[in-house]
Amino acid sequence: MATTTTWSTLHIFGYGETQLIGTDFNKKVPSSALTTLQAVVDNVYSFKPVDNPATEQYHAINIFNDMFADWQTKDSSAKGWRTEYSELDATLIDALVAEIVAYVEPTIEVVEEVTETPTTEVTETPTNTANI
């Protein structure tokens, strides 16, 4: 998949998940698994207006391919901002998109430990010995 033409929306959620949406896919990945994510976050944050008191904590960062990125602040008293896509570092975004596309959720192997229950052999002793 060519990362520059097949995706439409990239959501980076402050709660720890990143979502990539395209025409034929919708993929969510744990943000902590993405090594290229922070560079994109830093790039979008670098366009914060000087007079904006917003911190680096965000509710969501929404990037629309070849259009713009919106930074939605976590603090409702601070305003978010919009940055034109052409001002962003598309190389960083493309690397993140490629990482999301390639991401495979780790599988957890369940190993069942089987322990044998010891068996006890019971020998019956006749209780009525009169007929023996």
mmCIF file of C-alpha atoms in Angstrom:
data_model
loop_
_atom_site.group_PDB
_atom_site.id
_atom_site.type_symbol
_atom_site.label_atom_id
_atom_site.label_comp_id
_atom_site.label_asym_id
_atom_site.label_seq_id
_atom_site.Cartn_x
_atom_site.Cartn_y
_atom_site.Cartn_z
ATOM 1 C CA MET A 1 0.000 0.000 0.000
ATOM 2 C CA ALA A 2 1.386 3.388 -0.947
ATOM 3 C CA THR A 3 1.213 5.391 2.222
ATOM 4 C CA THR A 4 0.755 8.770 0.560
ATOM 5 C CA THR A 5 -2.384 7.976 -1.437
ATOM 6 C CA THR A 6 -4.471 5.270 0.221
ATOM 7 C CA TRP A 7 -5.146 6.653 3.686
ATOM 8 C CA SER A 8 -7.493 9.504 4.415
ATOM 9 C CA THR A 9 -7.440 10.086 8.169
ATOM 10 C CA LEU A 10 -4.965 9.543 10.968
ATOM 11 C CA HIS A 11 -6.234 9.942 14.543
ATOM 12 C CA ILE A 12 -3.770 10.029 17.425
ATOM 13 C CA PHE A 13 -5.813 9.740 20.585
ATOM 14 C CA GLY A 14 -4.552 11.013 23.918
ATOM 15 C CA TYR A 15 -5.854 7.909 25.671
ATOM 16 C CA GLY A 16 -3.180 5.791 23.961
ATOM 17 C CA GLU A 17 -4.531 4.540 20.669
ATOM 18 C CA THR A 18 -3.800 5.544 17.077
ATOM 19 C CA GLN A 19 -6.230 4.917 14.216
ATOM 20 C CA LEU A 20 -5.571 4.918 10.479
ATOM 21 C CA ILE A 21 -8.541 5.070 8.123
ATOM 22 C CA GLY A 22 -8.535 4.497 4.384
ATOM 23 C CA THR A 23 -10.969 3.497 1.685
ATOM 24 C CA ASP A 24 -10.776 -0.206 2.451
ATOM 25 C CA PHE A 25 -9.414 -0.316 5.994
ATOM 26 C CA ASN A 26 -9.751 1.023 9.502
ATOM 27 C CA LYS A 27 -6.922 -0.009 11.803
ATOM 28 C CA LYS A 28 -6.317 0.836 15.465
ATOM 29 C CA VAL A 29 -2.933 0.307 17.089
ATOM 30 C CA PRO A 30 -1.703 0.928 20.635
ATOM 31 C CA SER A 31 0.227 4.204 20.478
ATOM 32 C CA SER A 32 2.880 2.743 22.763
ATOM 33 C CA ALA A 33 3.783 0.246 20.032
ATOM 34 C CA LEU A 34 4.622 2.967 17.492
ATOM 35 C CA THR A 35 8.234 4.116 17.454
ATOM 36 C CA THR A 36 7.625 6.885 14.893
ATOM 37 C CA LEU A 37 4.613 8.439 16.627
ATOM 38 C CA GLN A 38 6.358 10.967 18.877
ATOM 39 C CA ALA A 39 8.113 12.644 15.944
ATOM 40 C CA VAL A 40 4.724 13.309 14.302
ATOM 41 C CA VAL A 41 3.240 14.598 17.570
ATOM 42 C CA ASP A 42 6.241 16.913 18.037
ATOM 43 C CA ASN A 43 5.950 18.132 14.446
ATOM 44 C CA VAL A 44 2.277 19.073 14.817
ATOM 45 C CA TYR A 45 2.898 20.642 18.245
ATOM 46 C CA SER A 46 5.690 22.790 16.805
ATOM 47 C CA PHE A 47 3.016 24.824 14.993
ATOM 48 C CA LYS A 48 1.255 25.836 18.223
ATOM 49 C CA PRO A 49 0.624 29.584 18.146
ATOM 50 C CA VAL A 50 3.054 31.449 20.405
ATOM 51 C CA ASP A 51 0.269 33.021 22.466
ATOM 52 C CA ASN A 52 -1.542 29.699 22.974
ATOM 53 C CA PRO A 53 -1.095 28.347 26.530
ATOM 54 C CA ALA A 54 -1.821 24.736 25.487
ATOM 55 C CA THR A 55 0.534 22.069 26.793
ATOM 56 C CA GLU A 56 1.785 18.998 24.972
ATOM 57 C CA GLN A 57 -1.080 16.973 26.419
ATOM 58 C CA TYR A 58 -3.734 16.421 23.782
ATOM 59 C CA HIS A 59 -7.187 14.956 23.517
ATOM 60 C CA ALA A 60 -6.609 14.041 19.882
ATOM 61 C CA ILE A 61 -4.515 14.961 16.891
ATOM 62 C CA ASN A 62 -6.413 14.475 13.647
ATOM 63 C CA ILE A 63 -4.435 14.494 10.415
ATOM 64 C CA PHE A 64 -6.319 14.518 7.134
ATOM 65 C CA ASN A 65 -4.147 13.369 4.264
ATOM 66 C CA ASP A 66 -2.971 16.253 2.109
ATOM 67 C CA MET A 67 -5.353 18.688 3.834
ATOM 68 C CA PHE A 68 -4.528 19.693 7.429
ATOM 69 C CA ALA A 69 -3.883 18.561 11.011
ATOM 70 C CA ASP A 70 -5.995 19.613 13.983
ATOM 71 C CA TRP A 71 -4.565 19.601 17.503
ATOM 72 C CA GLN A 72 -7.348 19.193 20.068
ATOM 73 C CA THR A 73 -6.144 20.130 23.522
ATOM 74 C CA LYS A 74 -6.789 18.020 26.594
ATOM 75 C CA ASP A 75 -7.391 21.190 28.627
ATOM 76 C CA SER A 76 -10.767 22.567 27.567
ATOM 77 C CA SER A 77 -9.704 26.091 28.571
ATOM 78 C CA ALA A 78 -7.014 26.162 25.856
ATOM 79 C CA LYS A 79 -7.831 26.345 22.164
ATOM 80 C CA GLY A 80 -6.603 23.848 19.647
ATOM 81 C CA TRP A 81 -5.121 24.840 16.297
ATOM 82 C CA ARG A 82 -5.011 23.785 12.671
ATOM 83 C CA THR A 83 -1.899 23.348 10.560
ATOM 84 C CA GLU A 84 -1.958 22.981 6.799
ATOM 85 C CA TYR A 85 -0.658 19.588 5.648
ATOM 86 C CA SER A 86 1.854 21.259 3.346
ATOM 87 C CA GLU A 87 3.571 22.766 6.407
ATOM 88 C CA LEU A 88 3.938 19.404 8.159
ATOM 89 C CA ASP A 89 6.806 16.971 7.624
ATOM 90 C CA ALA A 90 5.151 14.448 5.305
ATOM 91 C CA THR A 91 8.165 12.144 5.585
ATOM 92 C CA LEU A 92 7.463 11.697 9.307
ATOM 93 C CA ILE A 93 3.767 11.099 8.655
ATOM 94 C CA ASP A 94 4.520 8.592 5.895
ATOM 95 C CA ALA A 95 6.847 6.689 8.238
ATOM 96 C CA LEU A 96 4.115 6.539 10.883
ATOM 97 C CA VAL A 97 1.503 5.407 8.367
ATOM 98 C CA ALA A 98 3.860 2.673 7.105
ATOM 99 C CA GLU A 99 4.483 1.524 10.677
ATOM 100 C CA ILE A 100 0.744 1.326 11.389
ATOM 101 C CA VAL A 101 0.092 -0.582 8.162
ATOM 102 C CA ALA A 102 2.877 -3.060 8.983
ATOM 103 C CA TYR A 103 1.867 -3.485 12.619
ATOM 104 C CA VAL A 104 0.850 -6.986 13.595
ATOM 105 C CA GLU A 105 -0.753 -7.436 16.971
ATOM 106 C CA PRO A 106 1.353 -9.753 19.080
ATOM 107 C CA THR A 107 -0.171 -13.113 19.741
ATOM 108 C CA ILE A 108 -0.219 -14.555 23.192
ATOM 109 C CA GLU A 109 0.669 -18.199 23.319
ATOM 110 C CA VAL A 110 -1.264 -20.006 25.972
ATOM 111 C CA VAL A 111 0.643 -22.963 27.295
ATOM 112 C CA GLU A 112 -1.533 -25.352 29.192
ATOM 113 C CA GLU A 113 0.291 -27.072 31.958
ATOM 114 C CA VAL A 114 -1.002 -30.548 32.437
ATOM 115 C CA THR A 115 -0.278 -32.293 35.676
ATOM 116 C CA GLU A 116 -1.341 -35.819 36.230
ATOM 117 C CA THR A 117 -3.426 -36.510 39.267
ATOM 118 C CA PRO A 118 -1.974 -39.458 41.140
ATOM 119 C CA THR A 119 -4.302 -42.409 41.195
ATOM 120 C CA THR A 120 -4.666 -44.757 44.118
ATOM 121 C CA GLU A 121 -5.377 -48.378 43.481
ATOM 122 C CA VAL A 122 -8.008 -49.742 45.802
ATOM 123 C CA THR A 123 -8.074 -53.414 46.638
ATOM 124 C CA GLU A 124 -11.335 -54.671 48.024
ATOM 125 C CA THR A 125 -11.236 -57.051 50.944
ATOM 126 C CA PRO A 126 -14.328 -59.169 51.344
ATOM 127 C CA THR A 127 -16.143 -58.413 54.553
ATOM 128 C CA ASN A 128 -18.102 -61.666 54.727
ATOM 129 C CA THR A 129 -15.583 -64.486 54.997
ATOM 130 C CA ALA A 130 -18.120 -67.115 56.142
ATOM 131 C CA ASN A 131 -18.580 -68.513 52.639
ATOM 132 C CA ILE A 132 -14.882 -68.688 51.816
#
